[in-house]
Short mmCIF file of C-alpha atoms and ligand atoms in Angstrom, two decimals:
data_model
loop_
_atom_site.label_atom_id
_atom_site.label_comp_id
_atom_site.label_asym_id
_atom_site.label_seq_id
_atom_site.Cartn_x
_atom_site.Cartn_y
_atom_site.Cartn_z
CA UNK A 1 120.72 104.70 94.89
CA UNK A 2 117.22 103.51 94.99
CA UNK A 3 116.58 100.97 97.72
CA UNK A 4 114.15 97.59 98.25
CA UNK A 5 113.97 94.83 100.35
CA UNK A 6 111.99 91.77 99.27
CA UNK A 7 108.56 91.00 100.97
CA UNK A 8 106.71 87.45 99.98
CA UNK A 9 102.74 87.99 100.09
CA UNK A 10 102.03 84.87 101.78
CA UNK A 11 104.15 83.11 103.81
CA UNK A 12 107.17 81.39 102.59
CA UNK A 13 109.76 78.41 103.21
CA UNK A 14 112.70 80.21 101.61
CA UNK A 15 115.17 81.69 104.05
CA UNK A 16 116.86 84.91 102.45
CA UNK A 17 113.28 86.30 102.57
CA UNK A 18 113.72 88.81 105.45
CA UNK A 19 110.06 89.55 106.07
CA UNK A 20 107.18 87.09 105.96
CA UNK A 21 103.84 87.27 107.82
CA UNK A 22 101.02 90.28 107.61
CA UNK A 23 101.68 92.13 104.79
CA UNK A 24 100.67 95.85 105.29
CA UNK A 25 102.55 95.65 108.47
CA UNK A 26 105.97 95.13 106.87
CA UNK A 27 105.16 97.54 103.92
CA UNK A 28 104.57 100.18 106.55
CA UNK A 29 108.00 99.07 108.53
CA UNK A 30 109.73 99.24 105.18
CA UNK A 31 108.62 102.75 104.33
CA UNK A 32 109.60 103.64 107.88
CA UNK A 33 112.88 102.43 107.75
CA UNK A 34 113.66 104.70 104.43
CA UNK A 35 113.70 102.18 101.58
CA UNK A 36 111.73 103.52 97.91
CA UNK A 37 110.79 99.81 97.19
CA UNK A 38 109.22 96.71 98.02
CA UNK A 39 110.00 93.48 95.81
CA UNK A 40 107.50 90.78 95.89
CA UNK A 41 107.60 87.34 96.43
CA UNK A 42 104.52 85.71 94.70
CA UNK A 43 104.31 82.24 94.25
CA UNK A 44 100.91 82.61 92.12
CA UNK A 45 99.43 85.81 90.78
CA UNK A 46 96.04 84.37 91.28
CA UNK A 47 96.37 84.41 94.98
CA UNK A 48 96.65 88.19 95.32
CA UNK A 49 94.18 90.69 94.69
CA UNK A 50 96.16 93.38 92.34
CA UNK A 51 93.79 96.52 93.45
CA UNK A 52 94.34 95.40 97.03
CA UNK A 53 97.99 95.37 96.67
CA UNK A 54 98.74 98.17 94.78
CA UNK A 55 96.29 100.55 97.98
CA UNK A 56 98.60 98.93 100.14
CA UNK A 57 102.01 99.71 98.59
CA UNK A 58 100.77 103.28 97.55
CA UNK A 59 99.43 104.12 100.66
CA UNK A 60 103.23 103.83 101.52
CA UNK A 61 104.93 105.60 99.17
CA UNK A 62 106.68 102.77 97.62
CA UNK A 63 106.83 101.12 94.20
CA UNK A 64 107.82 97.10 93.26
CA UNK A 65 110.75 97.54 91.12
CA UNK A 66 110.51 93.40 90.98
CA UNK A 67 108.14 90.38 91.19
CA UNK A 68 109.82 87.02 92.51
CA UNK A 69 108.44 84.01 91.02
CA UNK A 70 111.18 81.11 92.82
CA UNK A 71 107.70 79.93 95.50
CA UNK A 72 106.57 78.26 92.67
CA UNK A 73 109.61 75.60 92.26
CA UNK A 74 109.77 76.13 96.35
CA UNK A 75 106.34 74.82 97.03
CA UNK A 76 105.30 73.49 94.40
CA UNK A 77 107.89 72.09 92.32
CA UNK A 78 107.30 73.67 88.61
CA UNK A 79 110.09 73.94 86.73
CA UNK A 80 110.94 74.84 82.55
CA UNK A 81 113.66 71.57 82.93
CA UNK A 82 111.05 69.36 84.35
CA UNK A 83 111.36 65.92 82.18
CA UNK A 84 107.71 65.83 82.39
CA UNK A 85 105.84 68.01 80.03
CA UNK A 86 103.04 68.89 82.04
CA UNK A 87 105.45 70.70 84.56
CA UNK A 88 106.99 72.31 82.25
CA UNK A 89 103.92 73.53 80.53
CA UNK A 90 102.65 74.67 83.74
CA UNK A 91 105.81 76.68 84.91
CA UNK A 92 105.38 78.77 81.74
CA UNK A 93 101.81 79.44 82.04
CA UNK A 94 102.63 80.67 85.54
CA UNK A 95 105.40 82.92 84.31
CA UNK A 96 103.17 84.06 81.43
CA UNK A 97 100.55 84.81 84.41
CA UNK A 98 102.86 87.17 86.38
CA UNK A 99 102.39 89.66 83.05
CA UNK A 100 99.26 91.66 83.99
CA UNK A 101 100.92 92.28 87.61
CA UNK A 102 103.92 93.26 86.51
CA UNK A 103 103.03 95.47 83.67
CA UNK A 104 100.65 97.18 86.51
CA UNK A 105 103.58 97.84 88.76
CA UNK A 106 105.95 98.28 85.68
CA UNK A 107 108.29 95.45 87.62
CA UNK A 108 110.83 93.33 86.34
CA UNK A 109 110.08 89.33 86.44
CA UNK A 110 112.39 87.42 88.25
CA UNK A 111 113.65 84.25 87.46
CA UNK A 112 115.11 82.03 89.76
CA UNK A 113 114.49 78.51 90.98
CA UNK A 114 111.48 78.36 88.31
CA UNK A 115 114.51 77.16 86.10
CA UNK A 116 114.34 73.89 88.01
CA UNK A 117 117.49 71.51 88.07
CA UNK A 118 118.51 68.73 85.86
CA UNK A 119 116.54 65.77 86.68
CA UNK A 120 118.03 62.00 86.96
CA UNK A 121 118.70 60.56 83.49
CA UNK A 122 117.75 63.94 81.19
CA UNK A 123 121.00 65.78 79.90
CA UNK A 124 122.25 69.23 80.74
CA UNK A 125 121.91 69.78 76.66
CA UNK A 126 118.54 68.60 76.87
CA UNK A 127 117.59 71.25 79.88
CA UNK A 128 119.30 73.80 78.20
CA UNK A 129 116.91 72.93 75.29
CA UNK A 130 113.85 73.42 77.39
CA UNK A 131 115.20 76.39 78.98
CA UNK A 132 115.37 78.72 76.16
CA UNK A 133 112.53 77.24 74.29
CA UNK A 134 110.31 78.22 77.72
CA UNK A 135 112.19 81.53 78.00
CA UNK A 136 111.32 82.38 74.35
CA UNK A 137 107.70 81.55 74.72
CA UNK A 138 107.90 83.98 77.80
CA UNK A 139 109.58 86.49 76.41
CA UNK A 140 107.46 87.24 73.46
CA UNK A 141 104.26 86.90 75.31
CA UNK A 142 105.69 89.62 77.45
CA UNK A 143 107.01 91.84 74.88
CA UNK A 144 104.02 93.59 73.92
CA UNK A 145 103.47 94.58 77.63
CA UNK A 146 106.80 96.25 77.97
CA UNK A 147 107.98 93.50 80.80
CA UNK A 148 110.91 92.34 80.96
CA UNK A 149 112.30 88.60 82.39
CA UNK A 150 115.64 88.56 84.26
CA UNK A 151 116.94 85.45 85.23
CA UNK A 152 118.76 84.81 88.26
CA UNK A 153 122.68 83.19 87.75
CA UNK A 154 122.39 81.23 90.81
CA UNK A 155 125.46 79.42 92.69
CA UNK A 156 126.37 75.51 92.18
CA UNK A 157 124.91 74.38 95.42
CA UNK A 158 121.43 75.11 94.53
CA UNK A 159 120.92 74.04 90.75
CA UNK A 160 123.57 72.59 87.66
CA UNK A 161 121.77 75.22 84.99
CA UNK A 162 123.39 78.60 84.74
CA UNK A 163 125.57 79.50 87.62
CA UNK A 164 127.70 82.99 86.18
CA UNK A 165 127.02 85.88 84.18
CA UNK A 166 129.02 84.21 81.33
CA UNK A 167 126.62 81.02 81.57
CA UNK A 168 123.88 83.86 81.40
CA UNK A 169 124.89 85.49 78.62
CA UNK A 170 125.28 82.37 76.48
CA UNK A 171 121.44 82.04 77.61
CA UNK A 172 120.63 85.62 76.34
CA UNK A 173 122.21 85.00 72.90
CA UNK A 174 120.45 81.82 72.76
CA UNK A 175 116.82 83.03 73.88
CA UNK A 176 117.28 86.19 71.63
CA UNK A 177 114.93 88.90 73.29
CA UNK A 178 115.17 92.39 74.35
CA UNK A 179 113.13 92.11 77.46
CA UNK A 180 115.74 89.25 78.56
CA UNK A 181 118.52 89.79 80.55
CA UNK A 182 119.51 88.67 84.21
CA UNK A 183 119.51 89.49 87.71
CA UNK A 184 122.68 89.25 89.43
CA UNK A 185 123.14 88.45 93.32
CA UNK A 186 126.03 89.25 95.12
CA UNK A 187 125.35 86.23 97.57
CA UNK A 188 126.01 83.97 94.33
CA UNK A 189 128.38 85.66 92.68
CA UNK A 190 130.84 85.88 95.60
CA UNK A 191 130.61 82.37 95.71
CA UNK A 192 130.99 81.91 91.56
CA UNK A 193 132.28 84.64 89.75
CA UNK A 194 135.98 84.92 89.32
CA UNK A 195 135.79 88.78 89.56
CA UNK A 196 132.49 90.32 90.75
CA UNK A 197 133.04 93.47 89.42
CA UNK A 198 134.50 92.28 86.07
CA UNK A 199 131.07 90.11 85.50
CA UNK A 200 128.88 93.39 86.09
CA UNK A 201 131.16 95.25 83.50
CA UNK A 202 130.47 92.31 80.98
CA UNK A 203 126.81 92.38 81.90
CA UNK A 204 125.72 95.64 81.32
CA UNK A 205 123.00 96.87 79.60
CA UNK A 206 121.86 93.53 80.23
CA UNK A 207 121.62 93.73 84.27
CA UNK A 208 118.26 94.14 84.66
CA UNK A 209 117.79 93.63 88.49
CA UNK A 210 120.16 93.87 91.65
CA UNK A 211 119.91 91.84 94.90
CA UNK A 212 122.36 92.67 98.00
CA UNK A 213 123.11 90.08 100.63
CA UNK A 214 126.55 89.35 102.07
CA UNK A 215 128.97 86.67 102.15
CA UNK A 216 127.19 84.87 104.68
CA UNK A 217 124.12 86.19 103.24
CA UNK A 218 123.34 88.52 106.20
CA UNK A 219 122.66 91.82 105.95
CA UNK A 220 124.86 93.87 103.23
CA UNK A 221 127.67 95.36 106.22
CA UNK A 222 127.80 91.67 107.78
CA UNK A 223 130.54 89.76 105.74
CA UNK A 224 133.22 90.50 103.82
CA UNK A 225 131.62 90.97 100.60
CA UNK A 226 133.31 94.96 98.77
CA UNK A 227 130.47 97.11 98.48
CA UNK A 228 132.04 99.94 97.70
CA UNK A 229 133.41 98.87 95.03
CA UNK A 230 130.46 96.84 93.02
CA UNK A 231 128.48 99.29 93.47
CA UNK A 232 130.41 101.63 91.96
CA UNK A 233 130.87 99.17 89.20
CA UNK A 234 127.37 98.65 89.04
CA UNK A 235 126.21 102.32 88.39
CA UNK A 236 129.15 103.13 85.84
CA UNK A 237 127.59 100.61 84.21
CA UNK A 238 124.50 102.98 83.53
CA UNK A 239 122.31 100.79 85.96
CA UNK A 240 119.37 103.13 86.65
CA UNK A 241 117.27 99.93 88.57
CA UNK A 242 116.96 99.43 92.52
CA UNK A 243 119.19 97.81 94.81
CA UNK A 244 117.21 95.16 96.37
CA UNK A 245 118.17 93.67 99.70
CA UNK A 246 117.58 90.13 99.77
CA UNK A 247 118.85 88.52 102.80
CA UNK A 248 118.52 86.36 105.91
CA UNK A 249 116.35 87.60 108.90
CA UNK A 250 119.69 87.60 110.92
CA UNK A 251 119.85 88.92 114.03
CA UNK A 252 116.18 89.48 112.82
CA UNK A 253 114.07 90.80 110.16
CA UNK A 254 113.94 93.82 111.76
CA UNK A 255 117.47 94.65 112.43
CA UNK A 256 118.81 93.42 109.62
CA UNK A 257 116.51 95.79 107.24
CA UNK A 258 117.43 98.51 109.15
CA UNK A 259 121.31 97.73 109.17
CA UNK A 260 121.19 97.28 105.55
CA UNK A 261 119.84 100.57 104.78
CA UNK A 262 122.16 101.89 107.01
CA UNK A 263 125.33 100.95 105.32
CA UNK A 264 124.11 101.04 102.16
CA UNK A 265 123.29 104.97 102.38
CA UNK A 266 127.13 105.00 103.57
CA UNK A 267 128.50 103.50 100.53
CA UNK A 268 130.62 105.47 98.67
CA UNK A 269 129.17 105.36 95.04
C1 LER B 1 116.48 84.19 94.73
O1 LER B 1 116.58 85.52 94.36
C2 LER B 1 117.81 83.64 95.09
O2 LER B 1 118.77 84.35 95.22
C3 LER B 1 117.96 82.19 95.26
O3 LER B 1 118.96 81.87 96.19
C4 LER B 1 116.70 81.42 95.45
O4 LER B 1 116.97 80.09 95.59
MN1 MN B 2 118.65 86.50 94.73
#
């Protein structure tokens, strides 16, 4: 099992991101602590310097298996569902702008909150609309580059547009692209899916990214969430991709990498 934790490049409001602050510090504690990978939180591709970033996260030993892209609704409020062109025009030239990076570190683009949330007085049918119109323009721009998009099902309490894998793969029959598929969480899915390990059989192929957090969104070990068990449904799947932790500093950053990795390496898979 090939391991990551996520890592934003500038500091960052959202919670589940374990380690914020100086970066080369927390790519050297993440190498130390025995994890392969580092997934990357960037809100804007023009705010890091790609040569600088790749030194630091060779120097290391680890590769990004992912780039994170949800800063960008976080901070600054883009969205593909925006009722106001503009935005939405803007949240796809930002995805479109995470290409070069990504086909650099041969990571998979993540999807999230960029998705936005139904605003007051549009229709879910009309976000829908705007969703896989913006995730086809993405997708073929992106094609040629080998990179793939996965979005992100993401539970009820944080947006109305695509909660399960069954919403998701709707989506991926809609958009129609190879290098689309999703990212499943098991923070969201134990709070959505009727059987976890019966959405990552229907998945499949189409898994294209993994995130670990548990029930309480602690460190995987600290809830109740079955390990064991999706992960094992996860690889028979054929899932050759990293395991990324993405969870709340809890006790702290520090501790809670190191737990992860801990029971992780003790799962049974
Ligand atoms: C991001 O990967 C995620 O899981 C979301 O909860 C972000 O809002
Ligand atoms: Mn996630």
């Amino acid at each position: 099992m090939k391991l990551s934790i996520v890592l934003s490049t500038h500091a960052a409001q959202f919670q589940a991101v374990a380690f914020k602050g100086d970066f080369e510090t927390n790519v050297a504690k993440i190498a130390d602590y025995g994890y392969e990978g580092v997934e990357l939180a960037i809100r804007d591709p023009k705010l890091v310097n790609p040569d600088e970033l790749e030194a630091v996260v060779q120097r290391h030993g680890l590769v990004v298996p992912a780039i994170g892209t949800g800063q960008a609704w976080g901070e600054e409020r883009l969205s593909f569902t925006s009722s106001d062109p503009a935005v939405r025009r803007a949240a796809i030239e930002r995805i479109k702008s995470h290409i070069p990076l990504a086909a650099r570190f041969k990571a998979v683009v993540i999807l999230g909150l960029i998705r936005g949330i139904t605003p007051a007085g549009q229709t879910h049918e009309q976000s829908m609309a705007f969703l896989v119109e913006a995730l086809q323009e993405c997708s073929a721009a992106a094609a040629p580059y080998g990179v793939r998009y996965a979005l992100e099902p993401l539970n009820r309490y944080e947006t109305d547009l695509i909660h399960t894998v069954a919403d998701g793969l709707d989506l991926i029959e809609r958009v129609g692209a190879d290098n689309f598929g999703l990212l499943l969480d098991t923070f969201h899915m134990n709070i959505e899916e009727p059987s976890i390990e019966e959405s990552i059989r229907a998945c499949g192929e189409r898994i294209f990214h993994f995130h670990v957090a548990d029930s309480n969104r602690w460190h995987p070990g600290a809830g109740h969430i079955d390990f064991n068990s999706i992960l094992t449904t996860l690889f028979a799947t054929g899932y050759t991709g990293f395991v990324s932790g993405e969870f709340m500093p809890k006790p702290d950053a520090d501790t809670g990498a190191k737990r992860a990795i801990e029971y992780l390496r003790q799962c049974q898979v």
